[in-house]
């Protein structure tokens, strides 16, 4: 029997309540697939600031280092927004974890589920044509981490600067992630850049084209970031895998999430070279609805499924979770975010949805 | 009688044919408002590469320097896409002109016209709520022009780098453009940044807040670029003026243009401290429909109106053009891009639309 140590970092806002449901589902998987999990909880984000004075305490980092993977909830909220930037949950915990574990490959699937087309903010005929994209975002380099960064000079000539920087090695490994993924999906990679302006984008294009040669079955297309944001609205069904640098991926993945209109369903994975990874919902901590038992737990549950698939290679268990989620959606067991204004009275609670999915496994 | 010297750079693709219509409209204005124009044509872009070996010949630059303003068409096309980046029309002409004349303030209005809601790719109820935004984009600094930029190292560790850079002075002058514009419109500025990651964005926020103090009637809001691309799709009616750095403005203005669904209507202005400016349609050279007489001339005509308003201070003439365009749209005198599939047979040609607008003035 496989036994895995998972670091569970539920965090702030709706994080803790949706995490309860993900744990239920993992417990169901345990029984059925002869896997066992040691789920070790650690404080992170605002909660950790309140309890320990910093967003990523040493014990939490140690717990992650000892684990096979991290299941992450969400962090941040108005309470900690006035802290100096470097101490805020997003920077001090999220970016720190990405950097520490070299989680360079961020996978953000986004699709319009059948029956949920009406939630897409796109015109009915465009949403009806379908949308099923995997954004593959480079997560540990580019302008987020490039040095130097700073502030110099005085008075009106004082200036700030940030460095966007990419090495061939960094581009190659994320391009390989994208082509590997495309090979198993729609066999098309759209690489997003700004090669008409940025030197980084020119090197990006060059390396992506080299990598493409090893994947003769996968079609490669380049698109400028400005055009990409337009095409995603006009005709999103044309995309399969979108390969992006850190900054462009931040923008494109959020746009893709919004296009689905069902952010509460979207998981994400951030993985390193050894398949160690951190798994988290694409949406935020949603402090406005926290504690009410109405948050959609599915993004968190699908994040657990991605963890099983990518870090533990437990494909059958991951497939079982995904099917249970699909069936739950099909059966109309939905939280309020997936119901129209007239149907809100039919809304199921966070735990009812979790129970239903766990029972199906 | 005021006499103005205008440099006319029609360029490639549909540029020349829509420019003919803008000239018609300027001729109509001449008669009515006691203004006269010297319209001097110069080669630019691909045309200039073919005729003179470079996208921005010295005679063209000289012609622009001697003028009160530049009326620009559009440049580029597949024919010149294989040239080295530095020689391509977009870089060698467009970015060069922006830099040479310090055209730091790029104004891109985008709105959904009444009666044309169905062309917006957004869901009917979202489009019906309305959309009328002015994107104010910084155009001569940031990561487009920041130094150093380059390629270093060897093998897999070879790396490319670009520098995003903003001084307080550069931020202040574009922020003032945005607040001045908001004062005359909806009295709200939304400043787009990535202050949770970029040092440039932190300085940006600081200076924007300083400028805001001089405009007590204008509301200021900050939004992260990733969230901005989402909110624009979910609820675009919340925005009035969107203030952006060069790169973020490139992305946001294209997204806004696409949201209207009628790119053929959108003009833009790029202005310097002395109100010298370059005026051009927001859409591209559209080589696929060039030469067929079907392109929508309105973006070019409205660009001429912006030229009158911002560089020449001829407000009455600009207002007359804007009203004539509104009436033309209301009268259903439309090119094919503004007609549904069943109504295409009603489409007017490029010159019919231009004639109609000119006749109304
Ligand atoms: C919180 C922020 C720093 C982060 C990012 O920009 O990467 C977030 O937007 C994300 O996409 O995970
Ligand atoms: C052609 C390109 C360099 C340019 C830009 O990025 O500024 C274009 O996209 C624009 O927005 O005018």
XYZ file of C-alpha atoms and ligand atoms in Angstrom:
746
model
C 0.000 0.000 0.000
C 1.365 3.425 -0.986
C 1.655 5.871 1.863
C 2.049 9.572 1.111
C 2.900 12.556 3.247
C 0.967 15.617 2.076
C 1.489 19.107 3.510
C -1.919 20.783 3.797
C -1.838 24.595 3.827
C -5.453 25.721 3.978
C -4.690 29.409 4.546
C -7.223 32.209 4.717
C -10.742 33.107 3.625
C -12.632 30.167 2.159
C -9.425 28.069 2.196
C -10.172 26.136 5.410
C -13.773 25.258 4.553
C -13.098 24.030 1.010
C -10.052 22.124 2.308
C -12.321 20.107 4.617
C -14.107 18.835 1.507
C -10.889 17.990 -0.322
C -9.846 15.938 2.695
C -13.164 14.079 2.630
C -12.575 13.177 -0.976
C -9.005 12.043 -0.273
C -10.357 9.865 2.535
C -12.787 8.271 0.078
C -9.947 7.632 -2.339
C -7.933 5.970 0.441
C -10.530 3.295 0.918
C -11.061 2.541 -2.707
C -7.533 2.671 -4.126
C -5.419 1.242 -1.364
C -3.487 4.452 -0.886
C -2.947 6.126 2.444
C -2.245 9.759 3.154
C -0.601 11.472 6.067
C -2.267 14.880 5.846
C -0.231 17.337 7.913
C -1.744 20.776 8.451
C 0.409 23.889 8.612
C -0.380 27.564 9.011
C 0.247 29.829 6.042
C -0.649 33.335 4.870
C -2.605 35.749 7.022
C -3.361 33.026 9.551
C 0.368 32.401 9.965
C 1.044 36.130 10.296
C -1.515 36.292 13.093
C -0.245 33.150 14.833
C 3.507 33.315 14.208
C 4.322 36.782 12.881
C 5.119 35.713 9.336
C 3.290 34.363 6.315
C 5.573 31.367 5.808
C 6.853 30.160 9.200
C 9.904 27.865 9.306
C 7.793 24.940 10.534
C 5.508 25.279 7.516
C 8.415 25.342 5.096
C 9.966 22.319 6.841
C 6.625 20.493 6.645
C 6.509 21.147 2.902
C 10.085 19.958 2.456
C 9.244 16.687 4.198
C 6.125 16.100 2.073
C 5.529 14.495 -1.324
C 3.363 17.438 -2.353
C 1.569 20.511 -1.035
C -2.189 20.934 -1.082
C -2.758 24.654 -0.825
C -5.973 26.577 -0.125
C -5.870 30.320 -0.631
C -4.304 33.251 1.159
C -4.676 36.946 1.776
C -7.477 39.312 2.663
C -8.132 42.942 3.589
C -6.806 42.373 7.121
C -3.226 41.999 5.837
C -3.343 44.388 2.854
C -1.762 47.277 4.700
C 1.390 45.350 5.570
C 4.596 46.228 3.736
C 4.573 44.451 0.397
C 7.386 42.058 1.279
C 5.503 40.772 4.308
C 2.122 40.321 2.688
C 0.782 36.784 2.273
C 0.992 36.764 -1.543
C 4.656 37.701 -1.667
C 5.956 36.246 1.572
C 4.234 32.878 1.177
C 3.076 32.277 -2.396
C 6.032 33.674 -4.358
C 8.399 32.365 -1.679
C 7.113 28.784 -2.011
C 7.268 28.952 -5.815
C 10.858 30.136 -5.654
C 12.014 27.830 -2.850
C 10.835 24.648 -4.559
C 11.593 25.870 -8.097
C 7.965 25.252 -9.113
C 8.557 26.510 -12.628
C 5.668 24.800 -14.392
C 2.257 26.218 -13.619
C -0.644 24.350 -15.227
C -3.994 26.101 -15.262
C -6.759 24.252 -17.069
C -9.843 26.296 -17.900
C -12.913 25.037 -19.655
C -16.567 25.749 -20.118
C -18.395 22.732 -18.727
C -21.341 21.406 -20.650
C -24.534 22.826 -19.211
C -22.708 25.799 -17.679
C -22.301 27.798 -20.904
C -24.710 30.461 -19.644
C -22.217 31.457 -16.930
C -19.595 32.456 -19.455
C -19.532 36.235 -19.913
C -19.066 35.665 -23.637
C -21.844 35.927 -26.205
C -23.993 32.806 -26.341
C -22.830 31.695 -29.807
C -19.163 32.083 -28.834
C -19.559 30.200 -25.544
C -21.521 27.481 -27.359
C -18.543 26.841 -29.662
C -16.708 25.561 -26.575
C -13.573 26.453 -24.675
C -11.073 24.019 -23.216
C -7.630 25.463 -22.660
C -4.585 24.570 -20.615
C -2.453 27.571 -19.753
C 1.151 26.529 -19.145
C 2.795 29.416 -17.338
C 6.474 29.779 -16.423
C 6.394 30.536 -12.708
C 9.866 31.108 -11.263
C 11.612 33.531 -13.609
C 10.845 36.459 -15.892
C 10.053 39.880 -14.492
C 8.791 38.403 -11.198
C 12.229 37.261 -10.083
C 14.691 38.972 -12.489
C 17.467 41.052 -10.967
C 18.220 43.936 -10.683
C 15.010 45.515 -9.413
C 14.975 48.767 -7.490
C 14.590 52.468 -7.075
C 17.279 55.071 -7.867
C 17.806 58.804 -8.219
C 15.988 61.701 -6.669
C 13.144 64.133 -7.132
C 11.250 63.906 -10.387
C 14.058 61.909 -11.978
C 13.807 59.185 -9.359
C 13.112 55.986 -11.256
C 12.025 52.427 -10.582
C 13.171 49.439 -12.596
C 12.412 45.748 -12.953
C 14.270 43.241 -15.078
C 12.563 40.714 -17.309
C 15.033 37.914 -17.832
C 14.929 34.445 -19.356
C 17.648 31.914 -20.040
C 17.427 29.285 -22.783
C 17.341 26.605 -20.098
C 14.380 28.227 -18.354
C 12.479 28.642 -21.603
C 13.261 25.114 -22.767
C 11.949 23.384 -19.667
C 8.622 25.209 -19.660
C 8.248 24.728 -23.420
C 8.757 20.991 -22.890
C 5.986 21.040 -20.241
C 3.672 22.668 -22.763
C 4.452 20.305 -25.627
C 4.200 17.253 -23.363
C 0.775 18.428 -22.258
C -0.358 19.244 -25.809
C 0.698 15.805 -26.991
C -1.878 14.333 -24.564
C -4.583 16.878 -25.464
C -5.488 18.779 -28.616
C -1.965 18.694 -30.133
C -1.634 22.433 -30.500
C 0.596 24.892 -28.659
C 0.036 28.632 -28.924
C 3.051 30.466 -27.580
C 2.245 33.939 -26.292
C 4.911 36.638 -26.505
C 5.683 40.198 -27.516
C 8.491 39.413 -29.935
C 7.970 42.684 -31.805
C 9.200 44.556 -28.733
C 10.985 42.321 -26.186
C 14.380 40.673 -26.549
C 13.193 38.058 -24.027
C 10.348 37.167 -26.382
C 12.710 36.729 -29.284
C 14.805 34.194 -27.360
C 11.542 32.637 -26.187
C 10.397 32.124 -29.795
C 13.750 30.706 -30.844
C 13.836 28.092 -28.063
C 10.143 27.206 -28.409
C 10.745 26.492 -32.098
C 13.684 24.253 -31.226
C 11.563 22.299 -28.737
C 8.735 22.012 -31.282
C 11.005 19.972 -33.560
C 10.845 17.097 -31.065
C 7.040 17.051 -31.275
C 6.209 16.663 -34.951
C 2.557 15.870 -34.177
C 2.008 19.070 -32.248
C 1.161 22.216 -34.165
C 2.913 25.400 -32.993
C 1.577 28.913 -33.370
C 2.966 32.210 -32.043
C 0.726 35.057 -30.965
C 1.416 38.488 -29.507
C 0.051 39.017 -26.002
C -2.136 41.946 -27.116
C -3.684 39.884 -29.875
C -4.057 36.880 -27.546
C -6.270 38.833 -25.140
C -8.447 39.767 -28.139
C -8.640 36.334 -29.748
C -9.574 34.750 -26.419
C -12.717 36.872 -26.398
C -13.513 36.641 -30.089
C -12.904 32.969 -30.744
C -11.626 31.087 -27.692
C -12.302 27.654 -29.176
C -9.212 28.025 -31.391
C -6.833 27.422 -28.460
C -5.590 24.211 -26.854
C -2.379 24.755 -24.850
C -1.260 28.355 -24.304
C 2.422 28.624 -23.400
C 3.290 31.814 -21.522
C 6.052 33.534 -19.606
C 5.388 34.416 -15.971
C 3.812 37.860 -16.475
C 1.889 37.029 -19.646
C 0.689 33.780 -18.061
C -0.610 35.680 -15.048
C -2.761 37.789 -17.376
C -3.831 35.072 -19.812
C -4.708 32.499 -17.138
C -6.961 34.943 -15.341
C -8.631 35.934 -18.576
C -9.198 32.248 -19.388
C -10.610 31.618 -15.920
C -13.082 34.467 -16.324
C -14.150 33.241 -19.758
C -15.380 29.992 -18.230
C -17.580 31.992 -15.853
C -17.111 29.276 -13.265
C -13.941 30.142 -11.399
C -15.002 27.954 -8.480
C -14.294 24.888 -10.619
C -10.732 25.654 -11.656
C -7.703 23.961 -10.048
C -4.034 24.648 -10.723
C -0.729 22.854 -10.332
C 2.763 24.301 -9.857
C 5.370 21.630 -10.399
C 9.146 21.325 -10.385
C 11.589 19.133 -12.284
C 11.088 16.225 -9.809
C 7.285 16.416 -10.026
C 7.090 17.836 -6.545
C 4.253 20.315 -6.654
C 1.866 22.710 -5.021
C -1.827 22.435 -5.913
C -4.375 25.162 -5.393
C -7.674 26.589 -6.647
C -7.348 29.274 -9.334
C -9.692 31.656 -7.516
C -8.721 33.715 -4.497
C -9.508 33.578 -0.793
C -12.914 35.293 -1.324
C -13.072 36.813 2.163
C -16.569 38.185 1.445
C -18.131 34.717 1.433
C -15.768 32.986 3.871
C -17.263 31.100 6.806
C -20.753 30.927 5.330
C -20.563 27.376 4.026
C -21.479 28.477 0.502
C -18.101 28.419 -1.264
C -17.681 25.983 -4.137
C -15.267 23.242 -3.012
C -14.738 21.765 -6.477
C -11.628 23.771 -7.431
C -9.984 22.529 -4.225
C -11.105 18.949 -4.853
C -9.826 19.044 -8.436
C -6.554 20.458 -7.095
C -6.257 17.312 -4.973
C -6.910 15.283 -8.108
C -4.114 17.105 -9.961
C -1.837 16.366 -6.992
C -2.587 12.653 -7.293
C -2.017 12.743 -11.041
C 1.124 14.851 -11.302
C 3.061 14.404 -8.055
C 1.977 10.906 -6.986
C 1.285 9.353 -10.360
C -1.934 7.855 -8.931
C -3.825 8.140 -12.188
C -6.731 5.846 -11.365
C -7.521 7.753 -8.179
C -7.276 11.086 -9.994
C -9.575 9.833 -12.748
C -12.076 8.678 -10.133
C -12.202 12.135 -8.565
C -12.584 13.838 -11.928
C -15.460 11.522 -12.917
C -17.181 12.012 -9.581
C -16.976 15.782 -10.057
C -18.361 15.535 -13.588
C -21.246 13.402 -12.390
C -21.959 15.772 -9.517
C -22.178 18.700 -11.930
C -24.344 16.634 -14.264
C -26.639 15.680 -11.367
C -27.136 19.372 -10.608
C -25.570 19.227 -7.145
C -24.344 22.815 -7.316
C -23.310 25.637 -5.032
C -24.981 29.007 -5.590
C -22.233 30.365 -7.859
C -23.336 27.853 -10.523
C -27.030 28.665 -10.352
C -28.977 31.440 -12.023
C -30.765 34.070 -9.917
C -34.090 32.154 -10.112
C -32.555 28.877 -9.002
C -30.556 30.045 -6.012
C -32.923 28.295 -3.611
C -31.681 24.989 -5.038
C -28.103 25.735 -3.971
C -26.252 23.041 -2.071
C -23.804 23.924 0.687
C -20.034 23.488 0.520
C -20.220 20.312 2.587
C -23.194 18.849 0.701
C -21.234 19.087 -2.533
C -18.164 17.547 -0.855
C -20.236 14.726 0.618
C -21.835 13.968 -2.718
C -18.496 13.745 -4.504
C -16.945 11.619 -1.751
C -19.938 9.269 -1.812
C -19.579 8.770 -5.573
C -15.994 7.537 -5.252
C -8.464 81.816 -41.797
C -6.393 79.140 -40.044
C -4.060 77.238 -42.326
C -2.583 73.952 -41.161
C 0.134 71.727 -42.518
C -0.734 68.049 -41.948
C 1.620 65.178 -42.737
C -0.429 62.332 -44.201
C 1.153 58.879 -43.864
C -1.360 56.428 -45.331
C 0.943 53.404 -45.235
C 0.010 49.849 -46.135
C -3.009 47.555 -46.465
C -6.307 49.404 -46.132
C -4.443 52.578 -45.082
C -4.539 54.316 -48.488
C -8.224 53.631 -49.207
C -9.544 54.748 -45.817
C -7.250 57.787 -45.952
C -8.999 58.938 -49.149
C -12.222 59.144 -47.127
C -10.616 61.039 -44.257
C -9.336 63.568 -46.775
C -12.861 63.964 -48.197
C -14.149 64.728 -44.739
C -11.356 67.228 -44.073
C -12.215 68.926 -47.366
C -15.831 69.236 -46.227
C -14.682 70.739 -42.945
C -12.558 73.262 -44.820
C -15.582 74.736 -46.541
C -17.745 74.928 -43.492
C -15.333 76.090 -40.774
C -13.044 78.454 -42.598
C -9.990 76.309 -41.995
C -7.572 75.244 -44.665
C -5.277 72.253 -44.720
C -2.073 71.553 -46.567
C -2.212 67.766 -46.731
C 1.259 66.499 -47.612
C 1.568 62.787 -48.388
C 4.638 60.789 -47.411
C 5.587 57.134 -47.752
C 5.816 55.079 -44.588
C 5.966 51.422 -43.556
C 6.145 48.613 -46.094
C 5.459 51.012 -48.940
C 8.476 53.087 -47.889
C 10.632 49.963 -47.597
C 9.678 49.043 -51.165
C 10.196 52.567 -52.517
C 13.127 53.831 -50.452
C 14.639 50.850 -48.605
C 13.451 51.875 -45.147
C 10.204 52.139 -43.227
C 10.737 55.744 -42.131
C 12.681 57.630 -44.828
C 14.359 60.923 -43.912
C 11.948 62.883 -46.144
C 8.984 61.432 -44.246
C 10.462 62.318 -40.879
C 11.252 65.822 -42.139
C 7.690 66.177 -43.438
C 6.357 65.238 -40.006
C 8.678 67.681 -38.277
C 7.394 70.491 -40.489
C 3.735 69.636 -39.846
C 1.249 70.584 -37.102
C 0.199 66.962 -36.764
C 0.451 63.553 -38.418
C -2.527 61.686 -39.833
C -1.434 58.063 -39.963
C -3.073 55.109 -41.708
C -1.743 51.688 -40.886
C 1.426 49.766 -41.644
C 2.806 46.277 -42.018
C 1.768 43.077 -43.723
C 3.008 39.581 -44.512
C 5.282 40.907 -47.258
C 7.599 42.556 -44.701
C 7.255 40.081 -41.825
C 10.428 38.213 -42.615
C 12.651 41.291 -42.350
C 14.927 41.591 -39.319
C 12.881 42.927 -36.422
C 14.628 46.304 -36.328
C 13.761 46.983 -39.954
C 10.124 45.939 -39.850
C 7.470 48.627 -40.316
C 6.127 48.396 -36.737
C 9.497 48.986 -35.106
C 11.280 51.093 -37.680
C 8.373 53.457 -38.288
C 5.746 53.267 -35.527
C 7.988 52.980 -32.454
C 10.497 55.336 -34.072
C 7.902 58.079 -34.592
C 6.579 57.670 -31.042
C 10.081 58.017 -29.650
C 11.245 60.802 -31.960
C 8.341 63.110 -31.146
C 8.050 61.994 -27.504
C 4.399 61.057 -28.063
C 3.987 59.836 -24.505
C 0.206 60.131 -24.191
C -1.752 57.559 -26.126
C -5.523 57.999 -25.987
C -7.638 55.075 -27.138
C -11.370 55.536 -26.735
C -13.467 52.379 -27.033
C -17.192 52.184 -26.753
C -20.130 50.070 -27.719
C -22.276 52.226 -29.987
C -26.004 52.132 -29.492
C -27.534 49.695 -31.939
C -24.258 47.827 -32.371
C -24.406 45.878 -29.085
C -24.871 42.601 -30.963
C -21.333 42.901 -32.367
C -19.760 42.799 -28.940
C -18.403 39.324 -28.174
C -19.727 39.710 -24.631
C -22.931 38.159 -23.354
C -26.003 40.170 -24.362
C -26.850 41.342 -20.828
C -23.265 42.508 -20.231
C -23.031 44.355 -23.551
C -26.446 45.936 -22.904
C -25.133 47.486 -19.680
C -22.895 49.634 -21.883
C -19.191 50.205 -22.313
C -17.492 53.534 -22.847
C -13.843 53.614 -21.861
C -10.865 55.804 -22.610
C -7.570 53.960 -22.287
C -4.745 56.380 -21.498
C -1.525 54.529 -22.253
C 2.021 55.711 -21.583
C 3.738 55.311 -24.940
C 7.415 56.265 -24.830
C 8.879 54.535 -21.788
C 8.492 51.352 -19.745
C 9.742 48.023 -21.053
C 9.416 49.181 -24.687
C 12.252 51.663 -24.430
C 14.009 50.855 -21.106
C 17.737 50.180 -21.210
C 19.618 47.845 -20.901
C 18.070 45.264 -23.234
C 20.087 42.445 -24.702
C 21.395 38.914 -24.937
C 24.321 37.529 -22.930
C 26.074 34.281 -22.057
C 26.346 31.044 -23.967
C 24.750 27.666 -24.471
C 21.774 26.858 -22.275
C 22.700 29.651 -19.872
C 22.469 32.264 -22.592
C 19.876 34.768 -21.410
C 17.853 37.651 -22.757
C 16.823 40.667 -20.716
C 14.609 43.724 -21.015
C 14.311 46.567 -18.550
C 11.016 48.012 -17.403
C 11.755 51.504 -16.186
C 9.703 54.506 -15.133
C 10.694 57.844 -13.638
C 8.392 59.923 -11.457
C 8.333 62.570 -14.172
C 7.211 60.068 -16.803
C 4.508 58.676 -14.549
C 3.295 62.095 -13.493
C 2.772 63.456 -16.984
C 0.724 60.471 -18.169
C -1.277 60.452 -14.928
C -2.103 64.109 -15.530
C -3.335 63.204 -19.047
C -5.618 60.598 -17.521
C -7.030 62.824 -14.796
C -7.536 65.722 -17.221
C -9.483 63.391 -19.493
C -11.510 61.901 -16.628
C -12.455 65.374 -15.441
C -14.196 65.905 -18.802
C -15.807 62.437 -18.838
C -17.063 60.072 -16.146
C -14.779 61.404 -13.373
C -13.191 58.074 -12.573
C -9.639 56.846 -13.161
C -8.743 53.184 -12.822
C -4.984 52.797 -12.696
C -3.778 49.406 -13.893
C -0.595 47.966 -12.401
C 1.039 44.916 -10.865
C 2.096 46.536 -7.596
C 2.213 43.165 -5.829
C 5.190 42.202 -7.990
C 6.797 45.172 -9.792
C 8.825 47.980 -8.243
C 7.810 50.133 -11.244
C 4.172 49.630 -10.299
C 4.804 50.703 -6.739
C 6.310 54.009 -7.882
C 3.459 54.250 -10.391
C 0.863 53.969 -7.603
C 2.676 56.499 -5.436
C 2.832 59.166 -8.151
C -0.717 58.497 -9.386
C -1.970 59.079 -5.846
C -0.056 62.356 -5.671
C -1.598 63.528 -8.941
C -5.067 62.468 -7.773
C -4.886 65.028 -4.962
C -5.154 67.812 -7.550
C -8.419 66.348 -8.878
C -10.715 66.064 -5.883
C -13.745 65.429 -8.113
C -12.180 62.440 -9.820
C -12.409 59.061 -8.135
C -9.246 56.933 -8.236
C -9.118 53.148 -8.120
C -6.149 50.787 -8.501
C -6.454 47.390 -10.137
C -3.954 44.640 -10.892
C -3.488 43.915 -14.591
C -4.588 40.287 -14.191
C -7.781 41.334 -12.462
C -8.343 44.140 -15.005
C -8.448 41.683 -17.915
C -11.088 39.727 -15.959
C -13.233 42.657 -14.861
C -13.300 44.016 -18.404
C -15.069 40.851 -19.493
C -17.302 40.427 -16.452
C -18.475 43.981 -15.929
C -16.953 46.466 -18.371
C -19.448 49.226 -17.580
C -17.615 49.908 -14.284
C -14.714 51.648 -16.084
C -14.314 55.213 -17.331
C -10.640 56.134 -17.835
C -8.086 53.323 -17.586
C -4.561 54.596 -16.926
C -1.845 52.170 -18.017
C 1.878 51.839 -18.512
C 3.128 51.085 -22.019
C 2.971 47.260 -21.899
C -0.207 47.001 -19.847
C -1.854 49.635 -22.039
C -0.986 47.656 -25.144
C -2.866 44.682 -23.701
C -5.797 46.546 -22.137
C -6.470 48.779 -25.133
C -6.652 45.812 -27.468
C -8.950 43.970 -25.091
C -11.187 47.065 -24.897
C -11.229 47.383 -28.678
C -12.302 43.768 -29.043
C -15.042 44.176 -26.437
C -16.736 46.802 -28.601
C -16.850 44.309 -31.466
C -16.480 47.208 -33.887
C -12.768 47.801 -34.263
C -13.374 49.628 -37.542
C -14.823 52.541 -35.568
C -11.967 53.149 -33.142
C -9.486 56.026 -33.562
C -6.442 56.773 -31.431
C -4.240 59.737 -30.624
C -0.592 59.822 -29.542
C 0.306 63.248 -28.238
C 3.329 65.000 -26.787
C 3.724 67.821 -24.269
C 3.161 70.472 -26.980
C -0.002 68.813 -28.288
C 1.774 67.709 -31.407
C 0.363 64.309 -32.221
C -0.030 61.328 -34.456
C -3.567 60.068 -35.138
C -4.407 56.600 -36.390
C -7.088 53.905 -36.425
C -6.820 51.347 -33.610
C -7.117 48.399 -35.993
C -4.316 47.136 -38.174
C -3.541 47.252 -41.893
C -5.908 44.299 -42.581
C -4.061 43.139 -45.711
C -6.713 40.454 -46.309
C -9.383 43.012 -47.238
C -7.127 45.729 -48.675
C -7.933 47.104 -52.117
C -11.498 45.767 -52.162
C -13.239 48.999 -51.209
C -14.977 47.332 -48.263
C -12.894 48.585 -45.308
C -14.630 50.740 -42.739
C -13.252 54.305 -43.064
C -14.767 55.570 -39.802
C -11.776 54.879 -37.524
C -9.621 56.917 -39.919
C -12.209 59.695 -40.092
C -12.539 59.825 -36.311
C -8.728 59.920 -36.107
C -8.878 63.086 -38.210
C -11.460 64.447 -35.773
C -9.157 63.722 -32.820
C -6.381 65.532 -34.691
C -8.567 68.607 -35.038
C -9.563 68.446 -31.386
C -6.229 67.734 -29.720
C -3.507 69.156 -31.952
C -5.351 72.016 -33.665
C -7.878 72.912 -30.993
C -10.570 73.121 -33.707
C -13.320 71.853 -31.444
C -16.291 72.886 -33.565
C -14.944 71.101 -36.624
C -14.156 67.979 -34.567
C -17.651 68.004 -33.080
C -19.144 68.293 -36.556
C -17.261 65.215 -37.749
C -18.262 63.230 -34.667
C -21.933 64.128 -35.110
C -21.856 63.287 -38.796
C -20.395 59.877 -37.952
C -23.045 59.252 -35.293
C -25.803 60.194 -37.711
C -24.325 57.971 -40.423
C -24.317 55.007 -38.058
C -27.843 55.851 -36.943
C -28.968 56.067 -40.587
C -27.634 52.563 -41.149
C -25.013 53.595 -43.700
C -22.657 50.773 -42.756
C -19.785 48.788 -44.188
C -20.074 45.003 -44.041
C -18.159 44.638 -40.753
C -21.112 46.287 -38.978
C -23.810 44.130 -40.530
C -25.003 40.691 -39.528
C -24.624 37.744 -41.914
C -28.213 38.186 -43.225
C -27.772 41.873 -43.917
C -24.467 41.828 -45.770
C -26.168 42.699 -49.050
C -26.992 46.093 -47.537
C -23.317 46.900 -47.047
C -22.066 50.244 -48.285
C -18.615 50.620 -49.749
C -15.717 52.482 -48.143
C -16.296 55.481 -50.398
C -20.084 55.498 -49.983
C -19.650 55.804 -46.227
C -17.034 58.546 -46.674
C -19.276 60.450 -49.107
C -22.228 60.239 -46.748
C -20.254 61.607 -43.804
C -18.702 64.380 -45.895
C -22.130 65.360 -47.238
C -23.529 65.651 -43.704
C -20.914 68.219 -42.695
C -0.771 37.112 -5.931
C 0.078 37.291 -7.182
C 1.486 37.641 -6.807
C -0.009 36.047 -8.085
C 0.835 36.229 -9.334
O 0.865 37.296 -9.946
O 1.478 35.239 -9.738
C -1.424 35.655 -8.521
O -1.978 36.653 -9.322
C -1.364 34.361 -9.278
O -1.588 34.352 -10.491
O -1.071 33.324 -8.658
C 3.063 47.059 -33.413
C 3.347 47.123 -31.930
C 4.808 47.382 -31.664
C 2.436 48.142 -31.220
C 2.704 48.212 -29.729
O 2.906 47.180 -29.075
O 2.687 49.317 -29.199
C 0.935 47.902 -31.427
O 0.534 46.704 -30.832
C 0.181 49.063 -30.834
O -0.505 48.861 -29.815
O 0.253 50.168 -31.381
